[in-house]
């Protein structure tokens, strides 16, 4: 620190404060955020003007030097922030997706900075959709900063008001208004990210954005189609996925062979398989072609590695999926989808200890997504702590009460714990009109088994075709048959789940009450032998990664 003996004075800018301490502006901003550097603000309409008193700075610096290092916040501790979905202010509700598209892209870019711990956009959207006042939930997230704003469309013009708020004292760190005529949304998003990063207390090294993993599209319309397709695919319904494919193919026609559009197309084709809409080889062949193109031109890109991981996961090649995910997370270490898939792959492999770090990170960056909330329960199950799994799966059901899979998962966990009354109550909550009949059948089979009632469970030809290519459904179908006492069909479908990646040997051999009665059944013994071998192989493989 520069020693000054002249009369104490007031500093009126970050630059002046930084010069006084002989460091960068970002350093003093970090000191203010993390260590209480005494900086004051005059609040104005468009921004807050800062000032600081030399005497207070000197006192703070002296007290900081006297503190033991353990009481100071680590400079490497990530800054925690979230973006509340922008309020959309326009009558043209068919354009409302633009507000979310802009927010989603901003979050995606900020997530690439290791110095930031950014809450996923899906969690924040979930929060905004559920409650009008979520101030208590915001406090629970223990954020350092909050990004909020509004988007107004008037004809072909757009007005975006945005601000960065420090949650420590609710002060506005940065705010601005963008008035755009025929806005270029991608350019606007990049400008916003640049200004946000400059306004956060980051060092010069920390503020360097990784090369953009989302290729900038030359066509504005293609960008809009891309985001409309994402929204349509979230329904997981045939019409929604068909609409997504239509939009993405149109975008691909506008911007041929674009890597981002190709990767998005690949993910939509995989949804056809995951949802059971198309159980033929056609979707996987489409994805193979896309991956060939991406690996030739963008082999180390995040979206290539992510698509590769999903493709391998659905085929049951879990080790290759894990390897691809670990490489993908080097580019986007806090990508919630990749973390969830990685944790799932480890749990399927019977390696819960390796899944735990990803699950813990998910509870921080994606705390309000139903899948993230149930992951600690899945970890407890695979670790043999069956009663501890109930709470997280109950949280999942509470967050998504209309999801048939959430009901099935809850019934399954209760069945593993012999909770018959609660399982019966959850089954009563099924909407049997809209729910997939197979999901309902499995849940009812588990319930009836618990209640000591006769269990009638079987698949029709269409269901068999779907279950054959879906590892999760194959596993739960095995439970349906096990509940009915049909050892042959139960082991048959458990074997199919094994072929599609389920190698959790410790869980099946030691903890699972449904398959324990089959331990002397020769086909089950053979399956357990094969499962043990694959589990040991997965353990060895992951020890070398």
XYZ file of C-alpha atoms in Angstrom:
545
model
C 0.000 0.000 0.000
C 1.270 3.472 -0.796
C 1.985 5.449 2.366
C 0.540 8.980 2.345
C 0.997 11.544 5.092
C -0.997 14.373 3.612
C -4.471 15.282 4.766
C -7.028 12.443 4.380
C -9.102 12.699 1.230
C -12.018 11.128 -0.606
C -11.684 8.842 -3.649
C -14.423 9.026 -6.267
C -13.731 6.050 -8.554
C -12.583 2.452 -8.508
C -9.488 3.528 -10.421
C -8.542 6.047 -7.749
C -8.983 3.459 -4.980
C -6.979 0.896 -6.953
C -4.165 3.415 -7.523
C -4.068 4.177 -3.817
C -3.560 0.504 -3.010
C -1.323 -0.122 -6.024
C -3.477 -2.911 -7.459
C -6.099 -3.501 -10.163
C -9.664 -2.205 -10.102
C -10.976 -5.772 -10.105
C -8.960 -6.513 -6.975
C -10.520 -3.680 -4.997
C -13.975 -4.668 -6.275
C -13.321 -8.186 -4.970
C -12.121 -6.771 -1.642
C -15.370 -4.844 -1.337
C -17.507 -7.884 -2.151
C -15.616 -10.525 -0.209
C -13.789 -8.698 2.575
C -15.817 -5.589 3.360
C -13.645 -2.842 1.833
C -15.542 0.326 2.916
C -16.905 1.793 -0.322
C -19.984 4.033 -0.328
C -22.478 4.816 -3.074
C -24.563 7.736 -4.226
C -27.582 6.131 -5.893
C -28.655 7.688 -9.199
C -31.306 6.700 -11.700
C -28.985 4.922 -14.115
C -26.124 3.875 -11.862
C -24.548 4.172 -8.444
C -21.558 6.567 -8.083
C -19.023 5.219 -5.636
C -16.735 7.020 -3.185
C -14.460 6.048 -0.325
C -12.714 7.838 2.539
C -8.965 7.429 2.869
C -9.132 7.125 6.658
C -11.651 4.258 6.428
C -9.545 2.535 3.794
C -6.459 2.768 5.989
C -8.314 1.379 8.993
C -9.739 -1.488 6.952
C -6.351 -2.352 5.452
C -4.682 -2.398 8.872
C -7.405 -4.644 10.360
C -7.200 -6.948 7.349
C -3.464 -7.360 7.760
C -3.958 -8.346 11.418
C -6.568 -11.027 10.684
C -5.485 -14.658 10.573
C -5.749 -16.054 7.068
C -8.377 -18.581 8.135
C -10.884 -15.785 8.826
C -10.519 -14.191 5.390
C -12.519 -15.294 2.411
C -10.346 -17.204 -0.030
C -9.517 -15.278 -3.193
C -10.116 -18.486 -5.131
C -13.620 -18.982 -3.690
C -16.080 -18.681 -6.597
C -18.490 -15.774 -6.706
C -22.062 -17.064 -6.505
C -24.648 -15.391 -8.699
C -27.912 -16.055 -10.474
C -29.987 -14.490 -13.220
C -33.705 -14.112 -12.598
C -35.543 -14.667 -15.916
C -36.174 -11.296 -17.497
C -39.697 -9.920 -17.239
C -41.270 -9.794 -20.691
C -43.254 -6.610 -21.327
C -45.142 -6.829 -24.606
C -48.502 -7.912 -25.942
C -46.910 -10.255 -28.493
C -46.628 -13.275 -26.211
C -45.425 -15.407 -29.120
C -42.132 -13.507 -28.717
C -41.871 -14.095 -24.986
C -39.319 -16.851 -25.597
C -36.794 -14.135 -26.520
C -36.488 -13.041 -22.888
C -35.633 -16.571 -21.783
C -33.365 -17.163 -24.778
C -31.332 -14.086 -23.930
C -31.106 -15.023 -20.263
C -30.197 -18.620 -21.037
C -27.330 -17.573 -23.318
C -25.994 -15.066 -20.779
C -25.942 -17.767 -18.091
C -24.253 -20.218 -20.479
C -21.400 -17.781 -21.105
C -20.965 -16.850 -17.446
C -20.907 -20.541 -16.511
C -17.708 -20.961 -18.533
C -15.819 -18.827 -15.979
C -14.405 -21.056 -13.204
C -14.305 -18.016 -10.880
C -18.125 -17.899 -10.947
C -20.632 -20.340 -9.462
C -23.741 -19.586 -11.523
C -27.132 -21.008 -10.572
C -28.585 -22.827 -13.591
C -31.148 -20.980 -15.659
C -33.528 -23.942 -15.381
C -33.533 -23.662 -11.573
C -34.177 -19.928 -11.651
C -36.928 -20.360 -14.240
C -38.508 -23.009 -12.020
C -38.417 -20.572 -9.108
C -39.885 -17.697 -11.112
C -42.691 -19.893 -12.468
C -43.683 -21.269 -9.067
C -43.790 -18.125 -6.950
C -44.351 -14.409 -7.350
C -42.297 -13.554 -4.264
C -39.199 -15.701 -3.873
C -37.000 -13.447 -1.758
C -36.653 -16.117 0.936
C -35.494 -18.672 -1.630
C -32.981 -16.177 -3.012
C -31.532 -15.771 0.490
C -31.300 -19.535 0.863
C -29.165 -19.726 -2.278
C -26.483 -17.646 -0.484
C -25.749 -15.564 -3.560
C -23.202 -12.779 -3.834
C -24.876 -11.131 -6.822
C -28.203 -11.211 -8.633
C -28.879 -10.242 -12.251
C -32.374 -9.014 -13.058
C -34.112 -7.005 -15.730
C -36.962 -6.610 -18.180
C -37.392 -6.831 -21.938
C -39.920 -4.684 -23.776
C -40.736 -5.103 -27.476
C -42.315 -2.307 -29.496
C -42.660 -3.209 -33.142
C -39.164 -4.039 -34.394
C -37.480 -2.270 -31.491
C -36.462 -3.682 -28.139
C -35.627 -2.096 -24.807
C -33.748 -4.110 -22.214
C -33.209 -2.826 -18.692
C -30.696 -4.884 -16.729
C -28.862 -4.512 -13.460
C -26.386 -6.346 -11.266
C -27.249 -6.238 -7.565
C -25.012 -7.057 -4.622
C -27.025 -9.226 -2.238
C -24.826 -8.156 0.672
C -26.408 -4.706 0.909
C -28.863 -4.692 -2.047
C -26.779 -2.024 -3.773
C -26.805 -1.736 -7.561
C -23.308 -2.512 -8.786
C -24.071 -1.929 -12.442
C -27.133 -1.048 -14.450
C -27.854 0.027 -17.990
C -30.555 0.261 -20.635
C -30.164 -1.082 -24.135
C -32.331 0.489 -26.830
C -32.096 -1.658 -29.937
C -33.673 -1.166 -33.342
C -34.007 -4.530 -35.097
C -31.896 -6.105 -32.356
C -29.150 -8.592 -33.042
C -29.786 -10.786 -30.016
C -26.465 -12.596 -30.135
C -24.490 -9.365 -30.309
C -26.569 -7.917 -27.473
C -25.949 -10.988 -25.333
C -22.190 -10.725 -25.866
C -22.169 -7.048 -24.911
C -24.136 -7.774 -21.740
C -21.797 -10.574 -20.705
C -18.754 -8.383 -21.323
C -20.140 -5.600 -19.143
C -21.250 -7.986 -16.411
C -17.804 -9.569 -16.222
C -16.177 -6.133 -16.041
C -18.513 -5.139 -13.208
C -17.811 -8.214 -11.083
C -14.818 -8.285 -8.718
C -12.719 -10.592 -10.861
C -8.988 -10.557 -11.438
C -7.687 -10.056 -14.972
C -7.041 -13.782 -15.263
C -10.435 -14.781 -13.874
C -12.305 -12.439 -16.217
C -11.049 -14.068 -19.411
C -14.002 -15.790 -21.051
C -13.351 -19.188 -22.541
C -13.798 -19.403 -26.309
C -17.530 -19.402 -26.905
C -18.776 -22.974 -27.038
C -22.035 -21.906 -28.675
C -21.081 -21.053 -32.227
C -22.430 -17.639 -33.220
C -25.053 -18.151 -35.909
C -24.851 -16.039 -39.029
C -28.651 -16.010 -39.279
C -30.751 -14.211 -36.699
C -33.766 -16.319 -37.679
C -31.753 -19.517 -37.199
C -30.856 -18.365 -33.671
C -34.542 -17.791 -32.916
C -35.453 -21.207 -34.348
C -32.777 -22.816 -32.178
C -34.282 -21.397 -28.991
C -37.847 -22.132 -30.062
C -36.767 -25.725 -30.678
C -35.300 -25.988 -27.182
C -38.545 -24.816 -25.649
C -40.608 -27.213 -27.785
C -38.403 -30.190 -26.875
C -38.813 -29.570 -23.148
C -42.344 -30.988 -23.360
C -40.978 -34.467 -24.193
C -44.197 -35.010 -26.138
C -44.338 -36.260 -29.756
C -45.686 -32.949 -31.043
C -43.041 -30.950 -29.180
C -40.114 -33.051 -30.380
C -41.491 -33.065 -33.931
C -41.738 -29.262 -33.797
C -38.171 -29.037 -32.489
C -36.882 -31.176 -35.360
C -38.824 -29.085 -37.872
C -37.328 -25.848 -36.533
C -33.797 -27.241 -36.307
C -33.912 -28.630 -39.834
C -35.109 -25.232 -41.057
C -32.232 -23.566 -39.180
C -29.824 -26.095 -40.682
C -31.084 -25.148 -44.153
C -30.347 -21.460 -43.386
C -26.907 -22.145 -41.898
C -25.723 -25.437 -43.428
C -23.410 -27.687 -41.433
C -23.328 -25.398 -38.411
C -21.909 -27.286 -35.443
C -24.304 -25.884 -32.849
C -27.384 -26.638 -34.935
C -26.039 -30.098 -35.751
C -25.471 -30.893 -32.075
C -28.962 -29.666 -31.196
C -30.412 -31.834 -33.962
C -28.547 -34.806 -32.551
C -29.984 -34.229 -29.100
C -33.523 -33.987 -30.530
C -33.079 -37.281 -32.399
C -31.925 -38.909 -29.165
C -35.095 -37.630 -27.519
C -37.088 -39.634 -30.057
C -35.376 -42.749 -28.718
C -35.477 -41.796 -25.015
C -39.183 -40.968 -25.120
C -40.093 -44.163 -26.966
C -41.514 -42.242 -29.922
C -39.182 -43.954 -32.384
C -37.578 -47.188 -31.156
C -36.096 -48.068 -34.545
C -32.429 -47.671 -35.427
C -33.168 -44.532 -37.453
C -32.632 -41.898 -34.705
C -29.328 -43.445 -33.639
C -28.134 -43.621 -37.240
C -28.946 -39.921 -37.631
C -26.892 -39.133 -34.535
C -23.996 -41.257 -35.785
C -23.846 -39.128 -38.924
C -23.949 -35.914 -36.929
C -21.191 -37.103 -34.597
C -19.015 -38.039 -37.570
C -19.308 -34.450 -38.819
C -18.703 -32.921 -35.376
C -15.707 -35.131 -34.624
C -14.137 -34.208 -37.943
C -14.540 -30.460 -37.483
C -15.086 -29.782 -33.757
C -13.764 -32.814 -31.890
C -12.879 -30.964 -28.680
C -15.939 -28.703 -28.499
C -18.236 -28.928 -25.498
C -21.349 -29.636 -27.559
C -19.591 -32.449 -29.467
C -18.449 -34.132 -26.263
C -21.870 -33.674 -24.662
C -23.695 -35.270 -27.607
C -21.134 -38.097 -27.677
C -21.786 -38.761 -24.000
C -25.567 -38.920 -24.415
C -25.238 -41.183 -27.453
C -22.954 -43.613 -25.610
C -25.121 -43.492 -22.472
C -28.234 -44.530 -24.401
C -26.326 -47.390 -26.012
C -25.077 -48.650 -22.651
C -21.444 -47.676 -23.278
C -21.157 -46.013 -19.884
C -17.360 -45.876 -19.639
C -17.065 -43.970 -22.915
C -19.874 -41.663 -21.816
C -18.015 -40.902 -18.578
C -14.787 -40.148 -20.436
C -16.596 -37.760 -22.799
C -18.401 -36.039 -19.918
C -15.185 -35.466 -17.978
C -13.686 -33.783 -21.037
C -16.848 -31.742 -21.615
C -16.800 -30.502 -18.021
C -13.293 -29.155 -18.543
C -14.935 -26.557 -20.822
C -18.134 -26.034 -18.832
C -17.384 -27.185 -15.261
C -20.774 -26.127 -13.930
C -23.034 -27.381 -16.710
C -25.943 -28.922 -14.814
C -27.002 -31.407 -17.508
C -23.473 -32.803 -17.841
C -23.012 -33.047 -14.080
C -26.328 -34.877 -13.686
C -25.530 -37.317 -16.483
C -22.039 -37.953 -15.072
C -23.478 -38.669 -11.626
C -26.083 -40.978 -13.169
C -23.393 -42.866 -15.091
C -21.355 -43.400 -11.929
C -24.415 -44.584 -10.017
C -25.403 -46.980 -12.806
C -21.842 -48.304 -12.616
C -22.183 -48.974 -8.883
C -19.656 -46.255 -8.000
C -21.590 -43.864 -5.725
C -18.455 -42.328 -4.163
C -17.405 -41.029 -7.589
C -20.894 -39.615 -8.184
C -20.979 -37.644 -4.944
C -18.897 -34.567 -6.009
C -21.140 -33.965 -9.036
C -24.266 -34.422 -6.911
C -22.985 -31.949 -4.336
C -22.245 -29.376 -7.039
C -25.729 -29.868 -8.471
C -27.266 -28.998 -5.100
C -25.518 -25.623 -5.364
C -25.919 -24.674 -9.028
C -29.174 -26.465 -9.865
C -31.020 -26.723 -6.547
C -34.569 -26.290 -7.832
C -34.681 -28.775 -10.698
C -36.585 -31.957 -9.718
C -33.918 -34.298 -11.107
C -31.162 -32.556 -9.136
C -33.194 -32.771 -5.937
C -33.596 -36.555 -6.185
C -29.934 -37.289 -6.956
C -28.851 -37.418 -3.288
C -31.559 -40.061 -2.797
C -30.241 -42.090 -5.717
C -26.777 -41.848 -4.152
C -28.119 -43.122 -0.829
C -29.818 -46.076 -2.536
C -26.695 -47.143 -4.389
C -24.741 -46.791 -1.126
C -27.152 -49.128 0.664
C -28.820 -46.448 2.802
C -32.379 -47.137 1.679
C -34.323 -45.114 4.309
C -32.239 -41.994 3.625
C -33.387 -42.021 -0.005
C -37.035 -41.266 0.748
C -36.630 -37.558 1.531
C -34.898 -36.506 -1.700
C -37.377 -38.411 -3.862
C -40.221 -36.764 -1.947
C -38.670 -33.392 -2.785
C -38.601 -34.353 -6.451
C -42.288 -35.272 -6.381
C -43.163 -32.046 -4.544
C -41.371 -29.976 -7.207
C -42.985 -31.855 -10.111
C -46.261 -33.389 -8.847
C -47.694 -33.881 -12.344
C -44.768 -35.947 -13.608
C -45.666 -39.673 -13.792
C -41.993 -40.669 -13.506
C -41.681 -38.727 -10.253
C -44.599 -40.795 -8.900
C -43.021 -44.051 -10.115
C -39.651 -43.206 -8.569
C -41.345 -42.362 -5.277
C -43.332 -45.614 -5.245
C -40.162 -47.560 -6.049
C -38.205 -45.997 -3.179
C -41.094 -46.589 -0.787
C -41.348 -50.185 -1.987
C -37.637 -50.704 -1.328
C -38.340 -49.511 2.216
C -41.532 -51.572 2.651
C -43.643 -48.414 3.105
C -46.962 -49.789 1.859
C -49.357 -47.102 3.111
C -47.319 -44.240 1.654
C -46.866 -46.090 -1.635
C -50.636 -46.538 -1.920
C -51.107 -42.808 -1.331
C -48.603 -41.869 -4.055
C -50.273 -44.241 -6.525
C -53.573 -42.496 -5.863
C -51.990 -39.303 -7.225
C -51.456 -40.702 -10.729
C -53.327 -39.024 -13.544
C -54.161 -42.265 -15.307
C -55.638 -40.384 -18.275
C -52.429 -38.646 -19.330
C -49.730 -40.862 -17.776
C -47.909 -43.497 -19.803
C -49.794 -46.754 -19.057
C -46.509 -48.647 -18.615
C -45.357 -46.247 -15.871
C -48.675 -46.697 -14.071
C -48.560 -50.500 -14.473
C -45.107 -50.731 -12.859
C -46.089 -48.489 -9.964
C -49.278 -50.438 -9.332
C -47.352 -53.728 -9.429
C -44.971 -52.463 -6.748
C -47.896 -51.200 -4.664
C -49.882 -54.420 -4.921
C -46.818 -56.445 -3.951
C -46.407 -54.312 -0.830
C -50.071 -54.752 0.079
C -49.877 -58.506 -0.352
C -52.356 -58.430 -3.221
C -52.133 -60.475 -6.444
C -49.899 -58.736 -8.991
C -50.834 -58.992 -12.651
C -48.050 -57.503 -14.720
C -47.178 -57.989 -18.387
C -46.109 -55.994 -21.427
C -47.817 -55.748 -24.776
C -45.822 -55.907 -28.011
C -45.471 -52.129 -28.362
C -44.270 -51.790 -24.782
C -41.704 -54.554 -25.220
C -40.313 -52.743 -28.244
C -39.954 -49.541 -26.238
C -38.490 -51.169 -23.122
C -35.911 -53.071 -25.163
C -34.082 -49.851 -26.107
C -34.540 -47.901 -22.854
C -32.265 -48.815 -19.959
C -34.318 -47.088 -17.298
C -37.581 -48.689 -18.448
C -35.914 -52.088 -18.727
C -34.768 -51.806 -15.113
C -38.195 -50.809 -13.809
C -39.900 -53.448 -15.928
C -37.701 -56.005 -14.158
C -39.110 -54.684 -10.869
C -42.646 -55.056 -12.189
C -42.063 -58.705 -12.992
C -40.184 -59.271 -9.727
C -43.176 -57.857 -7.851
C -45.404 -60.347 -9.677
C -43.093 -63.239 -8.765
C -42.151 -63.990 -12.387
C -38.448 -64.784 -11.893
C -37.793 -65.611 -15.537
C -39.133 -62.332 -16.963
C -37.704 -60.303 -14.097
C -34.179 -61.587 -14.690
C -34.651 -61.288 -18.465
C -35.371 -57.555 -18.217
C -32.740 -56.992 -15.544
C -30.271 -58.562 -17.976
C -31.492 -56.165 -20.672
C -30.938 -53.248 -18.287
C -27.452 -54.634 -17.647
C -26.734 -54.635 -21.388
C -27.891 -51.004 -21.507
C -25.477 -49.904 -18.793
C -26.826 -50.942 -15.378
C -23.819 -52.462 -13.556
C -24.591 -51.541 -9.935
C -23.479 -54.924 -8.624
C -23.207 -53.964 -4.909
C -26.778 -52.633 -4.875
C -28.345 -55.610 -6.642
C -26.345 -58.261 -4.782
C -26.478 -56.774 -1.269
C -29.217 -54.185 -0.802
C -32.100 -54.735 -3.225
C -34.968 -56.611 -1.506
C -36.817 -57.440 -4.742
C -34.061 -59.546 -6.307
C -32.691 -61.037 -3.091
C -35.171 -63.980 -3.262
C -33.735 -64.885 -6.697
C -30.139 -65.338 -5.501
C -30.282 -69.132 -5.934
C -31.936 -68.934 -9.355
C -29.246 -69.999 -11.904
C -29.980 -67.269 -14.512
C -29.767 -64.687 -11.722
C -26.479 -66.155 -10.491
C -25.060 -65.945 -14.012
C -26.223 -62.341 -14.353
C -24.649 -61.399 -11.017
C -21.368 -62.978 -12.088
C -21.352 -60.934 -15.301
C -22.428 -57.816 -13.441
C -19.625 -58.238 -10.898
C -17.071 -58.543 -13.695
C -18.324 -55.364 -15.384
C -18.407 -53.548 -12.056
C -14.777 -54.446 -11.362
C -13.885 -53.375 -14.907
C -15.650 -50.018 -14.438
C -13.832 -49.520 -11.142
C -10.487 -50.138 -12.820
C -11.350 -47.940 -15.822
C -12.388 -44.972 -13.701
C -9.319 -45.272 -11.462
C -7.214 -44.528 -14.538
C -9.174 -41.514 -15.793
